[in-house]
């Protein structure tokens, strides 16, 4: 009987899939800190957390996302079901599934319903800098039954200003407009294709005013109408003076009046509670069809070429069951977009690549239980730590800690009266007890700072 031959090892080349970001440990710490800030701030403002399923019926996703229809990832088959094609699709944002969630659970929710959601989404677009096929979003929305108070539209920028003020990324600006302003203005100058005009104007940051003007004329506007559209889009103020500047253009329409009044409330609230962080920018349109009122975009000052990292707006008819309509207002932070650019440009960094603040050294293999007991005592008081992987020379154990960024090394029984702990950055080594010693607060958890 012949002996079985050992299996031959094969080499498989591992290649990344573009558009699906994966972080190294230190980069993941940066991501977690950003997510912590977002979650904590959302909860400080009274938003409740929910999570929705990853898939929705394709027929619900289609038509809800403007130009995203062709970007939906279809799921052709779920175990146990036969399908001729893609019946389900991965959600491309969190607003559409949230609208469905509200309809399904309306009888169990308390309105106005304030929710936040931090989840992955998927979009089948060409990956490029800051844009991914799989990405994390962080959304807040306020939804009510029948009517939504306009003061919620003024609240959204205040929440986002609190979030971004806690990020170690420098200054930012939240740009705000109201869809009723361009809608009423375009109708007031005689343009009938309001939606088409909005989508063209929304390309200003990408192609510039000259090209947008040509596109407007090509779409049926006169040269004079195109110029007036560009004049409206050029208005940007940090105070209420935008109202007079719009009036100076000599256009009247009831919808325009409503939009100016609503945007004045948002800017006035921001001037009082988030001064210098919010501007009225009348070029902001947002391409998604379901927005009906205030719209938002957010940029980092000095990095405007990166575009918006946080956007959203008011919607009045996204969720309806035929009897009740659930209007809402929401805003979404593109977490992966922010981190991809900040990490890619080396603009933020974590103080270490591990949560551990302490490495408990091993004197020899026989003393491992003693080192584990020290680590357990430290963890019981909330001090993150790990035990050295092997009982090598102390110098090698210290270098292991240095490579991982661990600031302290604990030496059991190193002193005449017991244990000692060493700050390997300064070299200071002092007596310590695992029942009482704590590191400085700034060393207890990894910190994330700007890499200036």
Short mmCIF file of C-alpha atoms in Angstrom, two decimals:
data_model
loop_
_atom_site.label_atom_id
_atom_site.label_comp_id
_atom_site.label_asym_id
_atom_site.label_seq_id
_atom_site.Cartn_x
_atom_site.Cartn_y
_atom_site.Cartn_z
CA UNK A 1 0.00 0.00 0.00
CA UNK A 2 1.54 3.28 -1.06
CA UNK A 3 1.91 6.16 1.34
CA UNK A 4 -0.17 9.24 0.57
CA UNK A 5 1.86 12.08 -0.83
CA UNK A 6 1.90 15.34 1.11
CA UNK A 7 -0.16 18.11 -0.39
CA UNK A 8 1.84 20.49 -2.51
CA UNK A 9 1.63 24.08 -1.36
CA UNK A 10 0.45 26.49 -4.00
CA UNK A 11 1.10 30.18 -4.12
CA UNK A 12 -1.86 32.43 -4.72
CA UNK A 13 -1.26 36.05 -5.49
CA UNK A 14 -3.38 38.28 -3.29
CA UNK A 15 -4.56 41.44 -4.98
CA UNK A 16 -6.73 44.19 -3.49
CA UNK A 17 -10.19 45.00 -4.85
CA UNK A 18 -10.38 48.70 -5.59
CA UNK A 19 -13.07 50.69 -3.87
CA UNK A 20 -13.19 48.58 -0.70
CA UNK A 21 -10.93 50.32 1.85
CA UNK A 22 -9.20 48.34 4.58
CA UNK A 23 -7.19 50.07 7.29
CA UNK A 24 -4.02 49.21 9.13
CA UNK A 25 -4.38 49.04 12.96
CA UNK A 26 -3.25 52.65 13.55
CA UNK A 27 -5.56 53.86 10.79
CA UNK A 28 -8.43 51.85 12.26
CA UNK A 29 -7.86 53.65 15.55
CA UNK A 30 -8.29 56.94 13.71
CA UNK A 31 -11.54 55.67 12.20
CA UNK A 32 -12.85 54.49 15.57
CA UNK A 33 -12.11 57.83 17.21
CA UNK A 34 -14.00 59.66 14.46
CA UNK A 35 -16.92 57.27 14.87
CA UNK A 36 -16.84 57.75 18.65
CA UNK A 37 -17.06 61.52 18.23
CA UNK A 38 -19.95 61.20 15.80
CA UNK A 39 -21.90 58.78 17.97
CA UNK A 40 -21.34 60.72 21.19
CA UNK A 41 -22.33 64.03 19.61
CA UNK A 42 -25.44 62.61 17.96
CA UNK A 43 -26.53 61.17 21.30
CA UNK A 44 -25.84 64.46 23.08
CA UNK A 45 -28.40 65.98 20.71
CA UNK A 46 -30.96 63.32 21.58
CA UNK A 47 -30.82 61.13 18.48
CA UNK A 48 -31.59 57.42 18.92
CA UNK A 49 -29.58 54.74 17.12
CA UNK A 50 -31.10 52.32 14.62
CA UNK A 51 -29.69 49.91 12.06
CA UNK A 52 -31.42 48.79 8.90
CA UNK A 53 -30.85 45.75 6.67
CA UNK A 54 -28.25 45.92 3.92
CA UNK A 55 -30.63 45.14 1.04
CA UNK A 56 -33.83 46.70 -0.30
CA UNK A 57 -36.08 45.68 -3.19
CA UNK A 58 -34.56 47.00 -6.41
CA UNK A 59 -37.85 48.58 -7.44
CA UNK A 60 -37.75 50.69 -4.27
CA UNK A 61 -34.16 51.79 -4.84
CA UNK A 62 -34.75 52.67 -8.50
CA UNK A 63 -35.83 56.25 -9.00
CA UNK A 64 -35.00 57.29 -5.43
CA UNK A 65 -31.41 58.31 -6.00
CA UNK A 66 -31.21 60.54 -9.04
CA UNK A 67 -28.11 59.44 -10.97
CA UNK A 68 -27.45 56.46 -8.65
CA UNK A 69 -29.87 54.11 -10.46
CA UNK A 70 -27.11 52.65 -12.64
CA UNK A 71 -24.83 52.24 -9.61
CA UNK A 72 -26.96 49.85 -7.54
CA UNK A 73 -25.32 46.54 -6.63
CA UNK A 74 -27.92 43.89 -7.43
CA UNK A 75 -28.24 40.70 -5.37
CA UNK A 76 -29.41 38.10 -7.87
CA UNK A 77 -30.18 35.29 -5.45
CA UNK A 78 -30.77 34.75 -1.74
CA UNK A 79 -30.42 31.20 -0.38
CA UNK A 80 -33.68 29.32 -0.67
CA UNK A 81 -35.17 31.63 -3.30
CA UNK A 82 -35.22 31.37 -7.07
CA UNK A 83 -34.68 34.54 -9.04
CA UNK A 84 -34.47 35.38 -12.71
CA UNK A 85 -32.54 38.54 -11.99
CA UNK A 86 -31.66 41.10 -9.36
CA UNK A 87 -34.70 41.29 -7.09
CA UNK A 88 -32.75 42.92 -4.28
CA UNK A 89 -30.09 45.59 -4.20
CA UNK A 90 -27.54 46.78 -1.64
CA UNK A 91 -28.57 50.18 -0.35
CA UNK A 92 -26.54 53.07 -1.80
CA UNK A 93 -27.35 55.44 1.06
CA UNK A 94 -29.14 55.30 4.42
CA UNK A 95 -32.04 57.66 3.64
CA UNK A 96 -34.05 55.34 1.38
CA UNK A 97 -33.94 52.38 3.82
CA UNK A 98 -34.73 54.77 6.68
CA UNK A 99 -37.86 55.94 4.86
CA UNK A 100 -38.96 52.30 4.52
CA UNK A 101 -38.15 51.68 8.19
CA UNK A 102 -40.39 54.57 9.23
CA UNK A 103 -43.29 53.23 7.17
CA UNK A 104 -42.92 49.73 8.61
CA UNK A 105 -42.60 50.87 12.22
CA UNK A 106 -44.71 54.04 12.31
CA UNK A 107 -47.11 52.57 14.87
CA UNK A 108 -44.24 51.86 17.27
CA UNK A 109 -42.31 55.13 16.93
CA UNK A 110 -42.76 58.37 18.82
CA UNK A 111 -42.92 61.42 16.55
CA UNK A 112 -41.10 63.61 15.81
CA UNK A 113 -38.67 60.72 15.53
CA UNK A 114 -34.97 61.57 15.88
CA UNK A 115 -32.67 58.84 14.61
CA UNK A 116 -29.01 58.35 13.89
CA UNK A 117 -27.51 55.56 11.87
CA UNK A 118 -23.87 54.61 11.32
CA UNK A 119 -23.60 51.90 8.71
CA UNK A 120 -21.97 50.75 5.51
CA UNK A 121 -23.46 51.43 2.09
CA UNK A 122 -22.51 50.26 -1.39
CA UNK A 123 -22.39 52.06 -4.70
CA UNK A 124 -21.24 50.54 -7.98
CA UNK A 125 -19.29 53.50 -9.26
CA UNK A 126 -15.74 53.86 -10.54
CA UNK A 127 -13.45 54.07 -7.49
CA UNK A 128 -11.35 57.21 -7.22
CA UNK A 129 -9.85 59.38 -4.53
CA UNK A 130 -12.43 59.85 -1.78
CA UNK A 131 -15.09 57.72 -3.54
CA UNK A 132 -15.56 54.04 -2.80
CA UNK A 133 -17.73 51.07 -3.67
CA UNK A 134 -18.11 50.20 0.00
CA UNK A 135 -18.17 53.03 2.50
CA UNK A 136 -19.41 54.08 5.94
CA UNK A 137 -21.95 56.84 6.40
CA UNK A 138 -23.26 58.48 9.57
CA UNK A 139 -26.73 59.98 9.24
CA UNK A 140 -29.16 61.92 11.40
CA UNK A 141 -32.78 62.61 10.51
CA UNK A 142 -35.85 64.08 12.16
CA UNK A 143 -39.16 62.81 10.77
CA UNK A 144 -42.71 63.78 11.73
CA UNK A 145 -46.24 62.91 10.63
CA UNK A 146 -48.01 65.23 8.19
CA UNK A 147 -45.92 68.35 8.83
CA UNK A 148 -42.39 69.02 10.05
CA UNK A 149 -41.54 72.18 11.97
CA UNK A 150 -39.01 74.31 10.07
CA UNK A 151 -36.87 74.78 13.18
CA UNK A 152 -35.52 71.25 12.62
CA UNK A 153 -33.95 72.49 9.37
CA UNK A 154 -32.09 75.10 11.43
CA UNK A 155 -30.99 72.46 13.96
CA UNK A 156 -29.12 70.21 11.53
CA UNK A 157 -26.13 72.53 10.97
CA UNK A 158 -25.74 73.00 14.73
CA UNK A 159 -25.33 69.25 15.24
CA UNK A 160 -22.82 68.97 12.40
CA UNK A 161 -20.89 72.01 13.65
CA UNK A 162 -20.55 70.27 17.03
CA UNK A 163 -19.28 67.09 15.35
CA UNK A 164 -16.75 68.75 13.06
CA UNK A 165 -15.50 71.06 15.83
CA UNK A 166 -14.35 67.94 17.69
CA UNK A 167 -12.51 66.46 14.70
CA UNK A 168 -8.73 67.16 14.58
CA UNK A 169 -8.96 68.45 11.02
CA UNK A 170 -8.90 72.24 11.19
CA UNK A 171 -11.62 74.64 10.15
CA UNK A 172 -14.70 73.86 8.08
CA UNK A 173 -17.75 75.57 6.65
CA UNK A 174 -21.34 74.33 6.29
CA UNK A 175 -22.92 75.69 3.11
CA UNK A 176 -26.70 76.02 3.16
CA UNK A 177 -29.32 76.80 0.54
CA UNK A 178 -33.05 76.20 0.15
CA UNK A 179 -34.35 74.44 -2.95
CA UNK A 180 -37.35 76.78 -3.01
CA UNK A 181 -35.03 79.71 -3.79
CA UNK A 182 -33.69 78.42 -7.13
CA UNK A 183 -37.02 76.73 -7.91
CA UNK A 184 -38.93 79.98 -7.47
CA UNK A 185 -36.20 82.05 -9.13
CA UNK A 186 -36.07 79.83 -12.23
CA UNK A 187 -39.84 79.93 -12.59
CA UNK A 188 -39.75 83.69 -12.04
CA UNK A 189 -37.43 84.17 -15.03
CA UNK A 190 -39.52 81.87 -17.22
CA UNK A 191 -37.64 78.57 -17.09
CA UNK A 192 -39.95 75.55 -17.12
CA UNK A 193 -37.41 72.71 -16.63
CA UNK A 194 -36.58 73.51 -13.02
CA UNK A 195 -35.19 70.05 -12.19
CA UNK A 196 -32.93 70.01 -15.25
CA UNK A 197 -31.67 73.50 -14.46
CA UNK A 198 -30.90 72.51 -10.87
CA UNK A 199 -28.86 69.53 -12.02
CA UNK A 200 -26.83 71.67 -14.38
CA UNK A 201 -26.15 74.36 -11.76
CA UNK A 202 -25.14 71.60 -9.33
CA UNK A 203 -22.11 70.97 -11.61
CA UNK A 204 -20.61 74.43 -10.99
CA UNK A 205 -17.85 73.21 -8.71
CA UNK A 206 -16.87 70.49 -11.21
CA UNK A 207 -16.94 72.33 -14.55
CA UNK A 208 -17.01 76.07 -13.76
CA UNK A 209 -19.43 78.88 -14.57
CA UNK A 210 -18.57 79.24 -18.27
CA UNK A 211 -19.35 75.59 -19.00
CA UNK A 212 -22.49 75.66 -16.86
CA UNK A 213 -23.66 78.74 -18.76
CA UNK A 214 -23.15 76.95 -22.06
CA UNK A 215 -24.99 73.89 -20.75
CA UNK A 216 -27.94 76.03 -19.65
CA UNK A 217 -28.20 77.64 -23.08
CA UNK A 218 -27.96 74.22 -24.72
CA UNK A 219 -30.81 73.01 -22.50
CA UNK A 220 -33.13 75.76 -23.77
CA UNK A 221 -32.39 78.82 -21.62
CA UNK A 222 -31.65 82.17 -23.22
CA UNK A 223 -28.28 83.78 -22.62
CA UNK A 224 -29.95 86.28 -20.31
CA UNK A 225 -31.67 83.54 -18.30
CA UNK A 226 -28.42 81.63 -18.01
CA UNK A 227 -26.61 84.73 -16.76
CA UNK A 228 -29.29 85.33 -14.12
CA UNK A 229 -29.02 81.71 -12.96
CA UNK A 230 -25.27 82.17 -12.57
CA UNK A 231 -25.78 85.48 -10.74
CA UNK A 232 -28.05 83.74 -8.22
CA UNK A 233 -25.55 80.92 -7.74
CA UNK A 234 -22.74 83.42 -7.08
CA UNK A 235 -24.41 84.75 -3.91
CA UNK A 236 -22.68 83.59 -0.73
CA UNK A 237 -22.87 85.36 2.66
CA UNK A 238 -22.28 84.50 6.31
CA UNK A 239 -25.17 86.74 7.38
CA UNK A 240 -28.67 87.68 6.24
CA UNK A 241 -27.47 90.02 3.49
CA UNK A 242 -28.11 87.28 0.92
CA UNK A 243 -31.80 88.26 1.00
CA UNK A 244 -31.16 91.78 -0.31
CA UNK A 245 -28.72 90.47 -2.91
CA UNK A 246 -31.37 88.11 -4.27
CA UNK A 247 -33.96 90.89 -4.27
CA UNK A 248 -31.56 93.10 -6.22
CA UNK A 249 -31.77 90.60 -9.10
CA UNK A 250 -35.36 91.76 -9.63
CA UNK A 251 -37.10 88.37 -9.69
CA UNK A 252 -40.36 87.71 -7.85
CA UNK A 253 -42.19 84.46 -7.16
CA UNK A 254 -44.12 83.12 -4.10
CA UNK A 255 -41.87 80.07 -3.87
CA UNK A 256 -38.79 82.30 -3.87
CA UNK A 257 -40.26 84.27 -0.96
CA UNK A 258 -40.82 81.06 1.02
CA UNK A 259 -37.28 79.89 0.41
CA UNK A 260 -35.72 83.20 1.46
CA UNK A 261 -37.73 83.23 4.68
CA UNK A 262 -36.79 79.64 5.51
CA UNK A 263 -33.08 80.12 4.77
CA UNK A 264 -33.08 83.31 6.85
CA UNK A 265 -34.23 81.26 9.84
CA UNK A 266 -31.43 78.73 9.34
CA UNK A 267 -28.72 81.37 8.95
CA UNK A 268 -30.05 83.45 11.85
CA UNK A 269 -29.98 80.41 14.13
CA UNK A 270 -26.45 79.56 13.04
CA UNK A 271 -25.26 83.14 13.63
CA UNK A 272 -26.47 82.84 17.23
CA UNK A 273 -25.30 79.32 18.05
CA UNK A 274 -22.54 78.38 15.58
CA UNK A 275 -21.02 81.71 14.52
CA UNK A 276 -18.65 81.58 11.57
CA UNK A 277 -19.44 77.94 10.72
CA UNK A 278 -22.47 78.29 8.42
CA UNK A 279 -22.92 80.35 5.24
CA UNK A 280 -25.77 80.89 2.82
CA UNK A 281 -24.42 79.60 -0.49
CA UNK A 282 -26.97 79.76 -3.28
CA UNK A 283 -25.02 77.54 -5.66
CA UNK A 284 -25.72 74.50 -3.45
CA UNK A 285 -28.46 72.46 -5.12
CA UNK A 286 -27.94 68.75 -4.30
CA UNK A 287 -28.71 66.47 -7.21
CA UNK A 288 -31.12 64.07 -5.50
CA UNK A 289 -34.71 64.59 -6.56
CA UNK A 290 -36.34 64.07 -3.17
CA UNK A 291 -35.02 67.26 -1.56
CA UNK A 292 -37.69 69.97 -1.26
CA UNK A 293 -36.38 72.57 1.20
CA UNK A 294 -33.11 73.37 2.96
CA UNK A 295 -30.02 71.61 1.58
CA UNK A 296 -26.55 71.34 3.11
CA UNK A 297 -22.96 70.68 2.09
CA UNK A 298 -19.80 70.82 4.22
CA UNK A 299 -16.20 71.49 3.20
CA UNK A 300 -12.85 71.69 4.95
CA UNK A 301 -11.33 75.16 4.59
CA UNK A 302 -8.11 74.90 2.63
CA UNK A 303 -9.23 71.65 1.01
CA UNK A 304 -12.18 72.87 -1.05
CA UNK A 305 -10.99 70.85 -4.04
CA UNK A 306 -11.96 67.73 -2.09
CA UNK A 307 -15.62 68.69 -2.32
CA UNK A 308 -18.30 68.06 0.28
CA UNK A 309 -17.94 65.56 3.13
CA UNK A 310 -21.32 66.03 4.71
CA UNK A 311 -24.59 66.79 2.93
CA UNK A 312 -28.35 66.40 3.10
CA UNK A 313 -31.57 68.32 3.19
CA UNK A 314 -35.31 68.55 3.72
CA UNK A 315 -37.64 66.06 2.04
CA UNK A 316 -41.45 66.10 2.15
CA UNK A 317 -42.57 63.05 0.19
CA UNK A 318 -39.88 60.40 0.48
CA UNK A 319 -41.98 58.34 2.92
CA UNK A 320 -45.75 57.91 2.48
CA UNK A 321 -48.15 55.01 3.03
CA UNK A 322 -51.03 56.54 1.09
CA UNK A 323 -52.75 57.80 4.23
CA UNK A 324 -49.95 59.57 6.03
CA UNK A 325 -46.91 61.39 4.72
CA UNK A 326 -43.75 61.55 6.83
CA UNK A 327 -41.70 64.65 5.99
CA UNK A 328 -38.21 64.90 7.36
CA UNK A 329 -34.85 66.56 7.27
CA UNK A 330 -31.51 64.82 7.47
CA UNK A 331 -27.82 65.12 6.93
CA UNK A 332 -25.15 62.51 6.22
CA UNK A 333 -21.44 62.45 7.07
CA UNK A 334 -19.28 60.59 4.55
CA UNK A 335 -17.03 58.92 7.11
CA UNK A 336 -15.02 56.85 4.63
CA UNK A 337 -14.65 59.82 2.33
CA UNK A 338 -13.26 61.98 5.14
CA UNK A 339 -10.88 59.32 6.41
CA UNK A 340 -9.72 58.22 2.99
CA UNK A 341 -8.53 61.71 2.16
CA UNK A 342 -7.18 62.63 5.60
CA UNK A 343 -5.29 59.36 6.03
CA UNK A 344 -4.23 59.30 2.39
CA UNK A 345 -2.76 62.78 2.66
CA UNK A 346 -1.14 62.02 6.03
CA UNK A 347 -3.10 64.80 7.76
CA UNK A 348 -4.13 62.82 10.86
CA UNK A 349 -2.33 60.21 12.93
CA UNK A 350 -2.88 57.97 15.93
CA UNK A 351 -0.47 58.03 18.85
CA UNK A 352 -0.09 54.26 18.68
CA UNK A 353 -1.29 51.21 16.74
CA UNK A 354 -2.76 49.35 19.71
CA UNK A 355 -5.20 50.22 22.50
CA UNK A 356 -2.68 48.91 25.05
CA UNK A 357 -1.11 51.55 27.30
CA UNK A 358 1.06 49.04 29.18
CA UNK A 359 3.17 46.04 28.20
CA UNK A 360 3.63 43.70 31.18
CA UNK A 361 7.09 42.20 30.84
CA UNK A 362 8.02 38.56 31.39
CA UNK A 363 10.99 37.77 33.60
CA UNK A 364 10.92 34.14 32.43
CA UNK A 365 8.37 31.65 31.14
CA UNK A 366 7.69 30.31 34.63
CA UNK A 367 6.54 33.76 35.82
CA UNK A 368 3.86 34.22 33.14
CA UNK A 369 1.05 33.68 35.66
CA UNK A 370 2.40 36.55 37.74
CA UNK A 371 2.47 38.87 34.69
CA UNK A 372 -1.06 37.79 33.73
CA UNK A 373 -2.22 38.61 37.29
CA UNK A 374 -0.73 42.12 36.95
CA UNK A 375 -2.45 42.60 33.59
CA UNK A 376 -5.77 41.41 35.04
CA UNK A 377 -5.51 43.86 37.94
CA UNK A 378 -4.76 46.73 35.57
CA UNK A 379 -7.62 45.81 33.21
CA UNK A 380 -10.04 45.60 36.15
CA UNK A 381 -9.42 49.32 36.68
CA UNK A 382 -9.77 50.18 33.00
CA UNK A 383 -6.09 50.26 32.01
CA UNK A 384 -5.63 48.55 28.58
CA UNK A 385 -2.58 46.30 28.55
CA UNK A 386 -1.05 43.17 27.13
CA UNK A 387 1.52 40.65 28.35
CA UNK A 388 4.78 40.37 26.45
CA UNK A 389 4.66 37.58 23.86
CA UNK A 390 7.86 35.91 25.08
CA UNK A 391 10.39 36.02 27.91
CA UNK A 392 13.17 37.52 25.79
CA UNK A 393 15.69 40.04 27.04
CA UNK A 394 14.09 43.12 28.58
CA UNK A 395 15.66 45.27 25.89
CA UNK A 396 13.87 43.26 23.22
CA UNK A 397 10.57 43.48 25.11
CA UNK A 398 10.97 47.25 25.33
CA UNK A 399 11.65 47.47 21.60
CA UNK A 400 8.46 45.44 21.01
CA UNK A 401 6.54 48.07 22.99
CA UNK A 402 8.23 50.88 21.06
CA UNK A 403 7.23 49.41 17.70
CA UNK A 404 3.59 49.28 18.77
CA UNK A 405 3.67 52.69 20.43
CA UNK A 406 2.94 51.32 23.92
CA UNK A 407 4.20 54.03 26.30
CA UNK A 408 4.75 51.98 29.51
CA UNK A 409 6.46 48.68 30.34
CA UNK A 410 5.65 46.98 33.63
CA UNK A 411 8.36 44.91 35.36
CA UNK A 412 6.92 42.51 37.99
CA UNK A 413 9.16 42.20 41.04
CA UNK A 414 11.82 44.48 39.58
CA UNK A 415 12.17 46.70 42.65
CA UNK A 416 13.21 46.05 46.23
CA UNK A 417 9.63 46.51 47.42
CA UNK A 418 7.74 45.10 44.44
CA UNK A 419 6.86 46.01 40.85
CA UNK A 420 8.14 48.93 38.81
CA UNK A 421 6.80 50.64 35.69
CA UNK A 422 8.86 52.46 33.08
CA UNK A 423 7.87 55.28 30.76
CA UNK A 424 9.95 54.17 27.79
CA UNK A 425 9.72 57.63 26.20
CA UNK A 426 11.42 59.49 29.08
CA UNK A 427 13.24 56.53 30.62
CA UNK A 428 11.74 57.23 34.06
CA UNK A 429 11.14 54.03 36.07
CA UNK A 430 9.23 54.13 39.38
CA UNK A 431 7.73 51.71 41.92
CA UNK A 432 4.08 50.88 41.19
CA UNK A 433 1.20 48.72 42.38
CA UNK A 434 -1.24 47.15 39.91
CA UNK A 435 -4.02 47.88 42.41
CA UNK A 436 -3.55 51.66 42.32
CA UNK A 437 -1.27 52.87 39.48
CA UNK A 438 -2.83 54.59 36.49
CA UNK A 439 -1.13 56.19 33.49
CA UNK A 440 -1.66 59.87 32.72
CA UNK A 441 -5.09 60.46 31.17
CA UNK A 442 -3.59 61.37 27.80
CA UNK A 443 -1.86 57.97 27.65
CA UNK A 444 -4.79 55.83 28.78
CA UNK A 445 -6.24 55.60 25.26
CA UNK A 446 -4.65 56.24 21.86
CA UNK A 447 -5.05 59.85 20.77
CA UNK A 448 -5.72 61.11 17.27
CA UNK A 449 -4.17 64.41 16.24
CA UNK A 450 -3.42 66.48 13.17
CA UNK A 451 -0.11 65.52 11.59
CA UNK A 452 1.15 69.09 11.16
#
